[in-house]
Amino acid sequence: LEKGTVNKKMLGFLKYCVRARINILISGSTGVGKTTFMNLLIKEFVPDEGRIVILEDTEELIVNEPKHYIRLLTRSANITGHGEVKLSDLVKLSLHLRPDRIVIGEIRGEEAFDFLHVVNTGHDGSMCTIHANDCADALMRLETLSLMGRFNISENVVRRFLKMGIHLIIHMVRLNNGQRIVSQVSEFEHTQGGFIIKDIFSLHREIKEDKEVYDAKFTGYIPSFFDILKVRANMPDNFFELQ
C-alpha cells in the first residue's frame, strides 16, 4: 500500500478472493514481483487451517507458522543423467499429500497441463505465476504450454480446463520509474477465436502536482463469482460501492 503496488479497494477484493478459495494466476515479466506478491497473499490471507503444498524450482516462498505447509523442490539429473525430478512430477506427487491448496512458484513447461488438471479436481484456492505481457497473453501462454506437454490432448479440452480451473488473473508491471504495480485484475470468457478479458481493476494514469500517478481502479465490472465471495468469505453486498 505504501509503495502504491495496490490500493485498499483492490487489496480488500483479493483478500476475499483468497479466503473464498478462488484459483489465481499471477502474470508479469521478470522482476516485477510476482512471487513476492503471491507470498503476500498466502501469508496474509490464507487461513491457518488446511494444508498448502508448495512446488518450486528454488526455495523462494516464505510461509510462517502456524500455517500447515509442505514444500517440494525440483532436482536436476546427476552426472549419470538419472535422478531428475521435474515440476510435473511434483504436481502428481502432491496429490498423494492431501493438499487443500497447491501453489506452484512458476509455470514454465509441461507442468502447465498438470496444474490445470489439479485445479479442476477439487483443490480450490490454488495459485501459480507465469511470465506474460498481459492477462490475455498469460492465458494463451498457459494454453500453449499445456498443449506442448500433451500431444494427445485437444485444444478444446485445454480450454475447458482453463475455463473451469482459472478464476482470476492478476497482472503486474514495472513502470519506467521502477515502481512495481498491479495493473490488471481480471476474469475471462472463452470465444471461438480466443479469450475475452473482463477487467475488474485496470490501470489509470493521472497527473497530480505535476507528477504522473498510476493506480489500478475498479472498472465497474462485477465478477461472475461475486456470489461465491459472499457465501464463502462473507463479502458485503455493497463492497464495490464502498469508498
JSON list of C-alpha atoms in Angstrom, two decimals:
[
{"chain": "A", "resi": 1, "resn": "LEU", "atom": "CA", "xyz": [0.00, 0.00, 0.00]},
{"chain": "A", "resi": 2, "resn": "GLU", "atom": "CA", "xyz": [2.79, 2.43, 0.90]},
{"chain": "A", "resi": 3, "resn": "LYS", "atom": "CA", "xyz": [4.63, 1.78, -2.37]},
{"chain": "A", "resi": 4, "resn": "GLY", "atom": "CA", "xyz": [1.44, 2.02, -4.42]},
{"chain": "A", "resi": 5, "resn": "THR", "atom": "CA", "xyz": [1.61, -1.56, -5.70]},
{"chain": "A", "resi": 6, "resn": "VAL", "atom": "CA", "xyz": [-2.08, -1.94, -4.84]},
{"chain": "A", "resi": 7, "resn": "ASN", "atom": "CA", "xyz": [-4.80, 0.25, -3.36]},
{"chain": "A", "resi": 8, "resn": "LYS", "atom": "CA", "xyz": [-7.07, -0.59, -0.43]},
{"chain": "A", "resi": 9, "resn": "LYS", "atom": "CA", "xyz": [-10.07, -1.49, -2.58]},
{"chain": "A", "resi": 10, "resn": "MET", "atom": "CA", "xyz": [-8.08, -3.95, -4.67]},
{"chain": "A", "resi": 11, "resn": "LEU", "atom": "CA", "xyz": [-6.31, -5.48, -1.70]},
{"chain": "A", "resi": 12, "resn": "GLY", "atom": "CA", "xyz": [-9.63, -5.95, 0.07]},
{"chain": "A", "resi": 13, "resn": "PHE", "atom": "CA", "xyz": [-11.06, -7.65, -3.01]},
{"chain": "A", "resi": 14, "resn": "LEU", "atom": "CA", "xyz": [-8.06, -10.01, -3.27]},
{"chain": "A", "resi": 15, "resn": "LYS", "atom": "CA", "xyz": [-8.39, -10.85, 0.42]},
{"chain": "A", "resi": 16, "resn": "TYR", "atom": "CA", "xyz": [-11.94, -12.07, -0.15]},
{"chain": "A", "resi": 17, "resn": "CYS", "atom": "CA", "xyz": [-10.85, -13.98, -3.27]},
{"chain": "A", "resi": 18, "resn": "VAL", "atom": "CA", "xyz": [-8.13, -15.87, -1.40]},
{"chain": "A", "resi": 19, "resn": "ARG", "atom": "CA", "xyz": [-10.40, -16.66, 1.54]},
{"chain": "A", "resi": 20, "resn": "ALA", "atom": "CA", "xyz": [-13.16, -17.83, -0.83]},
{"chain": "A", "resi": 21, "resn": "ARG", "atom": "CA", "xyz": [-10.65, -20.24, -2.44]},
{"chain": "A", "resi": 22, "resn": "ILE", "atom": "CA", "xyz": [-10.63, -18.62, -5.88]},
{"chain": "A", "resi": 23, "resn": "ASN", "atom": "CA", "xyz": [-7.93, -20.08, -8.15]},
{"chain": "A", "resi": 24, "resn": "ILE", "atom": "CA", "xyz": [-5.47, -17.31, -9.04]},
{"chain": "A", "resi": 25, "resn": "LEU", "atom": "CA", "xyz": [-2.93, -16.90, -11.86]},
{"chain": "A", "resi": 26, "resn": "ILE", "atom": "CA", "xyz": [-0.34, -14.13, -11.37]},
{"chain": "A", "resi": 27, "resn": "SER", "atom": "CA", "xyz": [1.41, -12.93, -14.52]},
{"chain": "A", "resi": 28, "resn": "GLY", "atom": "CA", "xyz": [4.11, -10.43, -15.44]},
{"chain": "A", "resi": 29, "resn": "SER", "atom": "CA", "xyz": [7.62, -10.11, -16.82]},
{"chain": "A", "resi": 30, "resn": "THR", "atom": "CA", "xyz": [10.84, -10.95, -14.99]},
{"chain": "A", "resi": 31, "resn": "GLY", "atom": "CA", "xyz": [11.45, -8.97, -11.81]},
{"chain": "A", "resi": 32, "resn": "VAL", "atom": "CA", "xyz": [8.02, -7.35, -11.41]},
{"chain": "A", "resi": 33, "resn": "GLY", "atom": "CA", "xyz": [7.40, -9.06, -8.07]},
{"chain": "A", "resi": 34, "resn": "LYS", "atom": "CA", "xyz": [5.06, -11.94, -8.97]},
{"chain": "A", "resi": 35, "resn": "THR", "atom": "CA", "xyz": [6.47, -14.35, -6.39]},
{"chain": "A", "resi": 36, "resn": "THR", "atom": "CA", "xyz": [6.68, -11.65, -3.72]},
{"chain": "A", "resi": 37, "resn": "PHE", "atom": "CA", "xyz": [3.05, -10.70, -4.29]},
{"chain": "A", "resi": 38, "resn": "MET", "atom": "CA", "xyz": [1.89, -14.32, -4.21]},
{"chain": "A", "resi": 39, "resn": "ASN", "atom": "CA", "xyz": [3.83, -14.74, -0.98]},
{"chain": "A", "resi": 40, "resn": "LEU", "atom": "CA", "xyz": [1.91, -11.77, 0.47]},
{"chain": "A", "resi": 41, "resn": "LEU", "atom": "CA", "xyz": [-1.44, -13.30, -0.47]},
{"chain": "A", "resi": 42, "resn": "ILE", "atom": "CA", "xyz": [-0.51, -16.62, 1.16]},
{"chain": "A", "resi": 43, "resn": "LYS", "atom": "CA", "xyz": [0.97, -15.16, 4.36]},
{"chain": "A", "resi": 44, "resn": "GLU", "atom": "CA", "xyz": [-1.73, -12.58, 4.98]},
{"chain": "A", "resi": 45, "resn": "PHE", "atom": "CA", "xyz": [-4.96, -14.06, 3.66]},
{"chain": "A", "resi": 46, "resn": "VAL", "atom": "CA", "xyz": [-4.82, -17.87, 3.53]},
{"chain": "A", "resi": 47, "resn": "PRO", "atom": "CA", "xyz": [-6.44, -19.21, 6.74]},
{"chain": "A", "resi": 48, "resn": "ASP", "atom": "CA", "xyz": [-4.23, -21.19, 9.09]},
{"chain": "A", "resi": 49, "resn": "GLU", "atom": "CA", "xyz": [-6.37, -24.30, 8.81]},
{"chain": "A", "resi": 50, "resn": "GLY", "atom": "CA", "xyz": [-5.83, -26.52, 5.77]},
{"chain": "A", "resi": 51, "resn": "ARG", "atom": "CA", "xyz": [-2.68, -27.82, 4.13]},
{"chain": "A", "resi": 52, "resn": "ILE", "atom": "CA", "xyz": [-0.73, -25.93, 1.48]},
{"chain": "A", "resi": 53, "resn": "VAL", "atom": "CA", "xyz": [1.60, -27.86, -0.83]},
{"chain": "A", "resi": 54, "resn": "ILE", "atom": "CA", "xyz": [4.24, -25.58, -2.38]},
{"chain": "A", "resi": 55, "resn": "LEU", "atom": "CA", "xyz": [6.08, -26.70, -5.53]},
{"chain": "A", "resi": 56, "resn": "GLU", "atom": "CA", "xyz": [9.17, -24.75, -6.62]},
{"chain": "A", "resi": 57, "resn": "ASP", "atom": "CA", "xyz": [12.40, -24.94, -8.59]},
{"chain": "A", "resi": 58, "resn": "THR", "atom": "CA", "xyz": [14.20, -22.89, -5.95]},
{"chain": "A", "resi": 59, "resn": "GLU", "atom": "CA", "xyz": [13.03, -22.05, -2.44]},
{"chain": "A", "resi": 60, "resn": "GLU", "atom": "CA", "xyz": [11.51, -18.57, -2.72]},
{"chain": "A", "resi": 61, "resn": "LEU", "atom": "CA", "xyz": [8.13, -18.59, -0.98]},
{"chain": "A", "resi": 62, "resn": "ILE", "atom": "CA", "xyz": [8.31, -18.00, 2.77]},
{"chain": "A", "resi": 63, "resn": "VAL", "atom": "CA", "xyz": [5.38, -19.31, 4.80]},
{"chain": "A", "resi": 64, "resn": "ASN", "atom": "CA", "xyz": [5.46, -18.78, 8.55]},
{"chain": "A", "resi": 65, "resn": "GLU", "atom": "CA", "xyz": [3.82, -20.77, 11.31]},
{"chain": "A", "resi": 66, "resn": "PRO", "atom": "CA", "xyz": [1.13, -21.66, 12.20]},
{"chain": "A", "resi": 67, "resn": "LYS", "atom": "CA", "xyz": [0.20, -22.43, 8.59]},
{"chain": "A", "resi": 68, "resn": "HIS", "atom": "CA", "xyz": [0.45, -26.11, 7.70]},
{"chain": "A", "resi": 69, "resn": "TYR", "atom": "CA", "xyz": [2.50, -26.44, 4.54]},
{"chain": "A", "resi": 70, "resn": "ILE", "atom": "CA", "xyz": [4.71, -28.91, 2.71]},
{"chain": "A", "resi": 71, "resn": "ARG", "atom": "CA", "xyz": [7.42, -27.75, 0.30]},
{"chain": "A", "resi": 72, "resn": "LEU", "atom": "CA", "xyz": [8.64, -29.89, -2.60]},
{"chain": "A", "resi": 73, "resn": "LEU", "atom": "CA", "xyz": [11.59, -28.82, -4.76]},
{"chain": "A", "resi": 74, "resn": "THR", "atom": "CA", "xyz": [12.68, -29.99, -8.21]},
{"chain": "A", "resi": 75, "resn": "ARG", "atom": "CA", "xyz": [16.04, -31.70, -8.68]},
{"chain": "A", "resi": 76, "resn": "SER", "atom": "CA", "xyz": [18.42, -31.81, -11.64]},
{"chain": "A", "resi": 77, "resn": "ALA", "atom": "CA", "xyz": [19.75, -35.05, -13.03]},
{"chain": "A", "resi": 78, "resn": "ASN", "atom": "CA", "xyz": [23.03, -36.34, -11.60]},
{"chain": "A", "resi": 79, "resn": "ILE", "atom": "CA", "xyz": [26.24, -36.84, -13.55]},
{"chain": "A", "resi": 80, "resn": "THR", "atom": "CA", "xyz": [24.94, -40.12, -14.98]},
{"chain": "A", "resi": 81, "resn": "GLY", "atom": "CA", "xyz": [21.73, -38.49, -16.19]},
{"chain": "A", "resi": 82, "resn": "HIS", "atom": "CA", "xyz": [19.50, -40.05, -13.54]},
{"chain": "A", "resi": 83, "resn": "GLY", "atom": "CA", "xyz": [17.52, -38.74, -10.58]},
{"chain": "A", "resi": 84, "resn": "GLU", "atom": "CA", "xyz": [15.83, -35.75, -12.21]},
{"chain": "A", "resi": 85, "resn": "VAL", "atom": "CA", "xyz": [12.62, -34.58, -10.54]},
{"chain": "A", "resi": 86, "resn": "LYS", "atom": "CA", "xyz": [10.57, -32.15, -12.64]},
{"chain": "A", "resi": 87, "resn": "LEU", "atom": "CA", "xyz": [7.72, -29.85, -11.61]},
{"chain": "A", "resi": 88, "resn": "SER", "atom": "CA", "xyz": [5.28, -32.09, -13.45]},
{"chain": "A", "resi": 89, "resn": "ASP", "atom": "CA", "xyz": [6.45, -34.99, -11.25]},
{"chain": "A", "resi": 90, "resn": "LEU", "atom": "CA", "xyz": [5.90, -32.88, -8.12]},
{"chain": "A", "resi": 91, "resn": "VAL", "atom": "CA", "xyz": [2.38, -31.91, -9.21]},
{"chain": "A", "resi": 92, "resn": "LYS", "atom": "CA", "xyz": [1.44, -35.59, -9.49]},
{"chain": "A", "resi": 93, "resn": "LEU", "atom": "CA", "xyz": [3.18, -36.41, -6.21]},
{"chain": "A", "resi": 94, "resn": "SER", "atom": "CA", "xyz": [1.39, -33.59, -4.40]},
{"chain": "A", "resi": 95, "resn": "LEU", "atom": "CA", "xyz": [-1.98, -35.28, -4.99]},
{"chain": "A", "resi": 96, "resn": "HIS", "atom": "CA", "xyz": [-0.92, -38.03, -2.56]},
{"chain": "A", "resi": 97, "resn": "LEU", "atom": "CA", "xyz": [-0.26, -35.48, 0.21]},
{"chain": "A", "resi": 98, "resn": "ARG", "atom": "CA", "xyz": [-3.88, -34.45, 0.82]},
{"chain": "A", "resi": 99, "resn": "PRO", "atom": "CA", "xyz": [-3.43, -30.82, -0.30]},
{"chain": "A", "resi": 100, "resn": "ASP", "atom": "CA", "xyz": [-6.13, -28.23, 0.30]},
{"chain": "A", "resi": 101, "resn": "ARG", "atom": "CA", "xyz": [-4.30, -25.69, -1.86]},
{"chain": "A", "resi": 102, "resn": "ILE", "atom": "CA", "xyz": [-1.50, -26.25, -4.35]},
{"chain": "A", "resi": 103, "resn": "VAL", "atom": "CA", "xyz": [0.92, -23.39, -5.05]},
{"chain": "A", "resi": 104, "resn": "ILE", "atom": "CA", "xyz": [3.44, -23.50, -7.94]},
{"chain": "A", "resi": 105, "resn": "GLY", "atom": "CA", "xyz": [6.23, -20.94, -7.81]},
{"chain": "A", "resi": 106, "resn": "GLU", "atom": "CA", "xyz": [6.34, -20.55, -11.59]},
{"chain": "A", "resi": 107, "resn": "ILE", "atom": "CA", "xyz": [4.95, -22.50, -14.54]},
{"chain": "A", "resi": 108, "resn": "ARG", "atom": "CA", "xyz": [7.41, -22.86, -17.41]},
{"chain": "A", "resi": 109, "resn": "GLY", "atom": "CA", "xyz": [6.67, -26.14, -19.20]},
{"chain": "A", "resi": 110, "resn": "GLU", "atom": "CA", "xyz": [4.74, -29.37, -19.28]},
{"chain": "A", "resi": 111, "resn": "GLU", "atom": "CA", "xyz": [3.55, -28.94, -15.69]},
{"chain": "A", "resi": 112, "resn": "ALA", "atom": "CA", "xyz": [1.01, -26.41, -17.05]},
{"chain": "A", "resi": 113, "resn": "PHE", "atom": "CA", "xyz": [-1.50, -29.10, -18.01]},
{"chain": "A", "resi": 114, "resn": "ASP", "atom": "CA", "xyz": [-0.92, -30.99, -14.76]},
{"chain": "A", "resi": 115, "resn": "PHE", "atom": "CA", "xyz": [-1.71, -27.81, -12.82]},
{"chain": "A", "resi": 116, "resn": "LEU", "atom": "CA", "xyz": [-4.92, -27.26, -14.81]},
{"chain": "A", "resi": 117, "resn": "HIS", "atom": "CA", "xyz": [-5.87, -30.87, -14.15]},
{"chain": "A", "resi": 118, "resn": "VAL", "atom": "CA", "xyz": [-5.28, -30.40, -10.41]},
{"chain": "A", "resi": 119, "resn": "VAL", "atom": "CA", "xyz": [-7.35, -27.22, -10.07]},
{"chain": "A", "resi": 120, "resn": "ASN", "atom": "CA", "xyz": [-10.22, -28.98, -11.82]},
{"chain": "A", "resi": 121, "resn": "THR", "atom": "CA", "xyz": [-10.26, -31.82, -9.28]},
{"chain": "A", "resi": 122, "resn": "GLY", "atom": "CA", "xyz": [-11.26, -30.07, -6.08]},
{"chain": "A", "resi": 123, "resn": "HIS", "atom": "CA", "xyz": [-8.15, -28.16, -4.97]},
{"chain": "A", "resi": 124, "resn": "ASP", "atom": "CA", "xyz": [-9.74, -24.71, -4.88]},
{"chain": "A", "resi": 125, "resn": "GLY", "atom": "CA", "xyz": [-7.63, -21.78, -3.74]},
{"chain": "A", "resi": 126, "resn": "SER", "atom": "CA", "xyz": [-4.56, -22.83, -5.72]},
{"chain": "A", "resi": 127, "resn": "MET", "atom": "CA", "xyz": [-2.13, -20.28, -7.17]},
{"chain": "A", "resi": 128, "resn": "CYS", "atom": "CA", "xyz": [0.74, -20.06, -9.62]},
{"chain": "A", "resi": 129, "resn": "THR", "atom": "CA", "xyz": [2.78, -17.48, -11.54]},
{"chain": "A", "resi": 130, "resn": "ILE", "atom": "CA", "xyz": [3.65, -17.28, -15.22]},
{"chain": "A", "resi": 131, "resn": "HIS", "atom": "CA", "xyz": [5.69, -14.98, -17.46]},
{"chain": "A", "resi": 132, "resn": "ALA", "atom": "CA", "xyz": [3.42, -12.91, -19.74]},
{"chain": "A", "resi": 133, "resn": "ASN", "atom": "CA", "xyz": [2.87, -9.42, -21.14]},
{"chain": "A", "resi": 134, "resn": "ASP", "atom": "CA", "xyz": [-0.78, -9.08, -20.06]},
{"chain": "A", "resi": 135, "resn": "CYS", "atom": "CA", "xyz": [-3.74, -11.17, -18.90]},
{"chain": "A", "resi": 136, "resn": "ALA", "atom": "CA", "xyz": [-4.66, -12.39, -22.38]},
{"chain": "A", "resi": 137, "resn": "ASP", "atom": "CA", "xyz": [-1.05, -13.36, -23.07]},
{"chain": "A", "resi": 138, "resn": "ALA", "atom": "CA", "xyz": [-0.93, -15.26, -19.75]},
{"chain": "A", "resi": 139, "resn": "LEU", "atom": "CA", "xyz": [-3.90, -17.42, -20.78]},
{"chain": "A", "resi": 140, "resn": "MET", "atom": "CA", "xyz": [-2.51, -18.04, -24.25]},
{"chain": "A", "resi": 141, "resn": "ARG", "atom": "CA", "xyz": [0.87, -18.99, -22.79]},
{"chain": "A", "resi": 142, "resn": "LEU", "atom": "CA", "xyz": [-0.71, -21.36, -20.26]},
{"chain": "A", "resi": 143, "resn": "GLU", "atom": "CA", "xyz": [-2.76, -22.93, -23.07]},
{"chain": "A", "resi": 144, "resn": "THR", "atom": "CA", "xyz": [0.30, -23.27, -25.33]},
{"chain": "A", "resi": 145, "resn": "LEU", "atom": "CA", "xyz": [2.45, -24.84, -22.60]},
{"chain": "A", "resi": 146, "resn": "SER", "atom": "CA", "xyz": [-0.35, -27.31, -21.83]},
{"chain": "A", "resi": 147, "resn": "LEU", "atom": "CA", "xyz": [-0.62, -28.36, -25.48]},
{"chain": "A", "resi": 148, "resn": "MET", "atom": "CA", "xyz": [3.17, -28.64, -25.86]},
{"chain": "A", "resi": 149, "resn": "GLY", "atom": "CA", "xyz": [3.34, -31.01, -22.90]},
{"chain": "A", "resi": 150, "resn": "ARG", "atom": "CA", "xyz": [0.44, -33.24, -24.02]},
{"chain": "A", "resi": 151, "resn": "PHE", "atom": "CA", "xyz": [0.39, -34.04, -27.73]},
{"chain": "A", "resi": 152, "resn": "ASN", "atom": "CA", "xyz": [-2.67, -36.28, -27.39]},
{"chain": "A", "resi": 153, "resn": "ILE", "atom": "CA", "xyz": [-4.83, -33.56, -25.77]},
{"chain": "A", "resi": 154, "resn": "SER", "atom": "CA", "xyz": [-7.04, -31.36, -27.95]},
{"chain": "A", "resi": 155, "resn": "GLU", "atom": "CA", "xyz": [-7.21, -27.58, -27.75]},
{"chain": "A", "resi": 156, "resn": "ASN", "atom": "CA", "xyz": [-10.87, -27.78, -26.71]},
{"chain": "A", "resi": 157, "resn": "VAL", "atom": "CA", "xyz": [-10.02, -29.91, -23.66]},
{"chain": "A", "resi": 158, "resn": "VAL", "atom": "CA", "xyz": [-7.32, -27.48, -22.53]},
{"chain": "A", "resi": 159, "resn": "ARG", "atom": "CA", "xyz": [-9.66, -24.52, -22.97]},
{"chain": "A", "resi": 160, "resn": "ARG", "atom": "CA", "xyz": [-12.37, -26.28, -20.98]},
{"chain": "A", "resi": 161, "resn": "PHE", "atom": "CA", "xyz": [-9.84, -26.89, -18.19]},
{"chain": "A", "resi": 162, "resn": "LEU", "atom": "CA", "xyz": [-8.79, -23.24, -18.34]},
{"chain": "A", "resi": 163, "resn": "LYS", "atom": "CA", "xyz": [-12.39, -22.03, -18.15]},
{"chain": "A", "resi": 164, "resn": "MET", "atom": "CA", "xyz": [-13.23, -24.22, -15.15]},
{"chain": "A", "resi": 165, "resn": "GLY", "atom": "CA", "xyz": [-9.87, -24.01, -13.36]},
{"chain": "A", "resi": 166, "resn": "ILE", "atom": "CA", "xyz": [-8.61, -20.41, -13.54]},
{"chain": "A", "resi": 167, "resn": "HIS", "atom": "CA", "xyz": [-10.97, -17.88, -11.97]},
{"chain": "A", "resi": 168, "resn": "LEU", "atom": "CA", "xyz": [-8.83, -14.75, -11.59]},
{"chain": "A", "resi": 169, "resn": "ILE", "atom": "CA", "xyz": [-5.75, -13.28, -13.28]},
{"chain": "A", "resi": 170, "resn": "ILE", "atom": "CA", "xyz": [-3.53, -10.69, -11.60]},
{"chain": "A", "resi": 171, "resn": "HIS", "atom": "CA", "xyz": [-1.08, -8.92, -13.92]},
{"chain": "A", "resi": 172, "resn": "MET", "atom": "CA", "xyz": [1.89, -6.92, -12.64]},
{"chain": "A", "resi": 173, "resn": "VAL", "atom": "CA", "xyz": [4.14, -4.44, -14.43]},
{"chain": "A", "resi": 174, "resn": "ARG", "atom": "CA", "xyz": [7.22, -2.38, -13.65]},
{"chain": "A", "resi": 175, "resn": "LEU", "atom": "CA", "xyz": [6.84, 1.29, -14.56]},
{"chain": "A", "resi": 176, "resn": "ASN", "atom": "CA", "xyz": [9.58, 3.50, -16.04]},
{"chain": "A", "resi": 177, "resn": "ASN", "atom": "CA", "xyz": [10.27, 4.96, -12.59]},
{"chain": "A", "resi": 178, "resn": "GLY", "atom": "CA", "xyz": [10.95, 1.47, -11.20]},
{"chain": "A", "resi": 179, "resn": "GLN", "atom": "CA", "xyz": [7.65, 1.16, -9.34]},
{"chain": "A", "resi": 180, "resn": "ARG", "atom": "CA", "xyz": [6.11, -2.30, -9.37]},
{"chain": "A", "resi": 181, "resn": "ILE", "atom": "CA", "xyz": [2.33, -2.21, -9.59]},
{"chain": "A", "resi": 182, "resn": "VAL", "atom": "CA", "xyz": [-0.67, -4.46, -10.17]},
{"chain": "A", "resi": 183, "resn": "SER", "atom": "CA", "xyz": [-2.02, -3.16, -13.48]},
{"chain": "A", "resi": 184, "resn": "GLN", "atom": "CA", "xyz": [-4.89, -5.60, -14.09]},
{"chain": "A", "resi": 185, "resn": "VAL", "atom": "CA", "xyz": [-7.15, -7.84, -12.06]},
{"chain": "A", "resi": 186, "resn": "SER", "atom": "CA", "xyz": [-9.39, -9.73, -14.47]},
{"chain": "A", "resi": 187, "resn": "GLU", "atom": "CA", "xyz": [-11.51, -12.73, -15.23]},
{"chain": "A", "resi": 188, "resn": "PHE", "atom": "CA", "xyz": [-12.18, -14.06, -18.73]},
{"chain": "A", "resi": 189, "resn": "GLU", "atom": "CA", "xyz": [-14.62, -15.74, -21.08]},
{"chain": "A", "resi": 190, "resn": "HIS", "atom": "CA", "xyz": [-13.87, -18.10, -23.95]},
{"chain": "A", "resi": 191, "resn": "THR", "atom": "CA", "xyz": [-14.83, -17.31, -27.51]},
{"chain": "A", "resi": 192, "resn": "GLN", "atom": "CA", "xyz": [-14.28, -19.25, -30.72]},
{"chain": "A", "resi": 193, "resn": "GLY", "atom": "CA", "xyz": [-11.27, -17.13, -31.55]},
{"chain": "A", "resi": 194, "resn": "GLY", "atom": "CA", "xyz": [-9.69, -16.98, -28.10]},
{"chain": "A", "resi": 195, "resn": "PHE", "atom": "CA", "xyz": [-10.44, -15.10, -24.88]},
{"chain": "A", "resi": 196, "resn": "ILE", "atom": "CA", "xyz": [-12.39, -12.04, -23.82]},
{"chain": "A", "resi": 197, "resn": "ILE", "atom": "CA", "xyz": [-10.68, -10.38, -20.86]},
{"chain": "A", "resi": 198, "resn": "LYS", "atom": "CA", "xyz": [-13.01, -8.64, -18.42]},
{"chain": "A", "resi": 199, "resn": "ASP", "atom": "CA", "xyz": [-11.11, -6.23, -16.20]},
{"chain": "A", "resi": 200, "resn": "ILE", "atom": "CA", "xyz": [-12.30, -5.83, -12.61]},
{"chain": "A", "resi": 201, "resn": "PHE", "atom": "CA", "xyz": [-9.46, -3.39, -11.90]},
{"chain": "A", "resi": 202, "resn": "SER", "atom": "CA", "xyz": [-7.39, -1.67, -14.60]},
{"chain": "A", "resi": 203, "resn": "LEU", "atom": "CA", "xyz": [-4.53, 0.82, -14.62]},
{"chain": "A", "resi": 204, "resn": "HIS", "atom": "CA", "xyz": [-5.25, 4.55, -14.85]},
{"chain": "A", "resi": 205, "resn": "ARG", "atom": "CA", "xyz": [-2.78, 7.41, -15.29]},
{"chain": "A", "resi": 206, "resn": "GLU", "atom": "CA", "xyz": [-3.34, 10.77, -13.61]},
{"chain": "A", "resi": 207, "resn": "ILE", "atom": "CA", "xyz": [-1.32, 13.96, -13.21]},
{"chain": "A", "resi": 208, "resn": "LYS", "atom": "CA", "xyz": [-1.16, 15.18, -9.62]},
{"chain": "A", "resi": 209, "resn": "GLU", "atom": "CA", "xyz": [1.06, 18.11, -8.64]},
{"chain": "A", "resi": 210, "resn": "ASP", "atom": "CA", "xyz": [2.87, 17.85, -11.99]},
{"chain": "A", "resi": 211, "resn": "LYS", "atom": "CA", "xyz": [3.68, 14.18, -11.36]},
{"chain": "A", "resi": 212, "resn": "GLU", "atom": "CA", "xyz": [2.43, 11.06, -13.06]},
{"chain": "A", "resi": 213, "resn": "VAL", "atom": "CA", "xyz": [0.43, 8.84, -10.71]},
{"chain": "A", "resi": 214, "resn": "TYR", "atom": "CA", "xyz": [-0.64, 5.33, -11.68]},
{"chain": "A", "resi": 215, "resn": "ASP", "atom": "CA", "xyz": [-3.39, 3.44, -9.91]},
{"chain": "A", "resi": 216, "resn": "ALA", "atom": "CA", "xyz": [-5.49, 0.37, -10.81]},
{"chain": "A", "resi": 217, "resn": "LYS", "atom": "CA", "xyz": [-9.09, 1.42, -10.22]},
{"chain": "A", "resi": 218, "resn": "PHE", "atom": "CA", "xyz": [-12.34, -0.52, -10.12]},
{"chain": "A", "resi": 219, "resn": "THR", "atom": "CA", "xyz": [-13.83, -0.61, -13.62]},
{"chain": "A", "resi": 220, "resn": "GLY", "atom": "CA", "xyz": [-17.45, -1.14, -12.56]},
{"chain": "A", "resi": 221, "resn": "TYR", "atom": "CA", "xyz": [-17.47, -4.77, -13.74]},
{"chain": "A", "resi": 222, "resn": "ILE", "atom": "CA", "xyz": [-18.79, -7.18, -11.08]},
{"chain": "A", "resi": 223, "resn": "PRO", "atom": "CA", "xyz": [-17.06, -10.60, -11.34]},
{"chain": "A", "resi": 224, "resn": "SER", "atom": "CA", "xyz": [-19.19, -13.63, -12.16]},
{"chain": "A", "resi": 225, "resn": "PHE", "atom": "CA", "xyz": [-18.07, -15.32, -8.91]},
{"chain": "A", "resi": 226, "resn": "PHE", "atom": "CA", "xyz": [-19.34, -12.48, -6.72]},
{"chain": "A", "resi": 227, "resn": "ASP", "atom": "CA", "xyz": [-21.94, -14.74, -5.10]},
{"chain": "A", "resi": 228, "resn": "ILE", "atom": "CA", "xyz": [-19.19, -17.22, -4.19]},
{"chain": "A", "resi": 229, "resn": "LEU", "atom": "CA", "xyz": [-17.28, -14.42, -2.45]},
{"chain": "A", "resi": 230, "resn": "LYS", "atom": "CA", "xyz": [-20.38, -13.52, -0.45]},
{"chain": "A", "resi": 231, "resn": "VAL", "atom": "CA", "xyz": [-21.11, -17.11, 0.60]},
{"chain": "A", "resi": 232, "resn": "ARG", "atom": "CA", "xyz": [-17.58, -18.37, 1.28]},
{"chain": "A", "resi": 233, "resn": "ALA", "atom": "CA", "xyz": [-15.88, -15.22, 2.55]},
{"chain": "A", "resi": 234, "resn": "ASN", "atom": "CA", "xyz": [-18.76, -13.02, 3.77]},
{"chain": "A", "resi": 235, "resn": "MET", "atom": "CA", "xyz": [-18.02, -10.23, 1.31]},
{"chain": "A", "resi": 236, "resn": "PRO", "atom": "CA", "xyz": [-20.55, -7.38, 1.84]},
{"chain": "A", "resi": 237, "resn": "ASP", "atom": "CA", "xyz": [-23.23, -7.00, -0.84]},
{"chain": "A", "resi": 238, "resn": "ASN", "atom": "CA", "xyz": [-22.20, -3.37, -1.31]},
{"chain": "A", "resi": 239, "resn": "PHE", "atom": "CA", "xyz": [-18.41, -3.95, -1.28]},
{"chain": "A", "resi": 240, "resn": "PHE", "atom": "CA", "xyz": [-17.84, -2.32, -4.68]},
{"chain": "A", "resi": 241, "resn": "GLU", "atom": "CA", "xyz": [-19.97, 0.67, -3.69]},
{"chain": "A", "resi": 242, "resn": "LEU", "atom": "CA", "xyz": [-17.94, 1.41, -0.56]},
{"chain": "A", "resi": 243, "resn": "GLN", "atom": "CA", "xyz": [-15.24, 4.06, -0.72]}
]
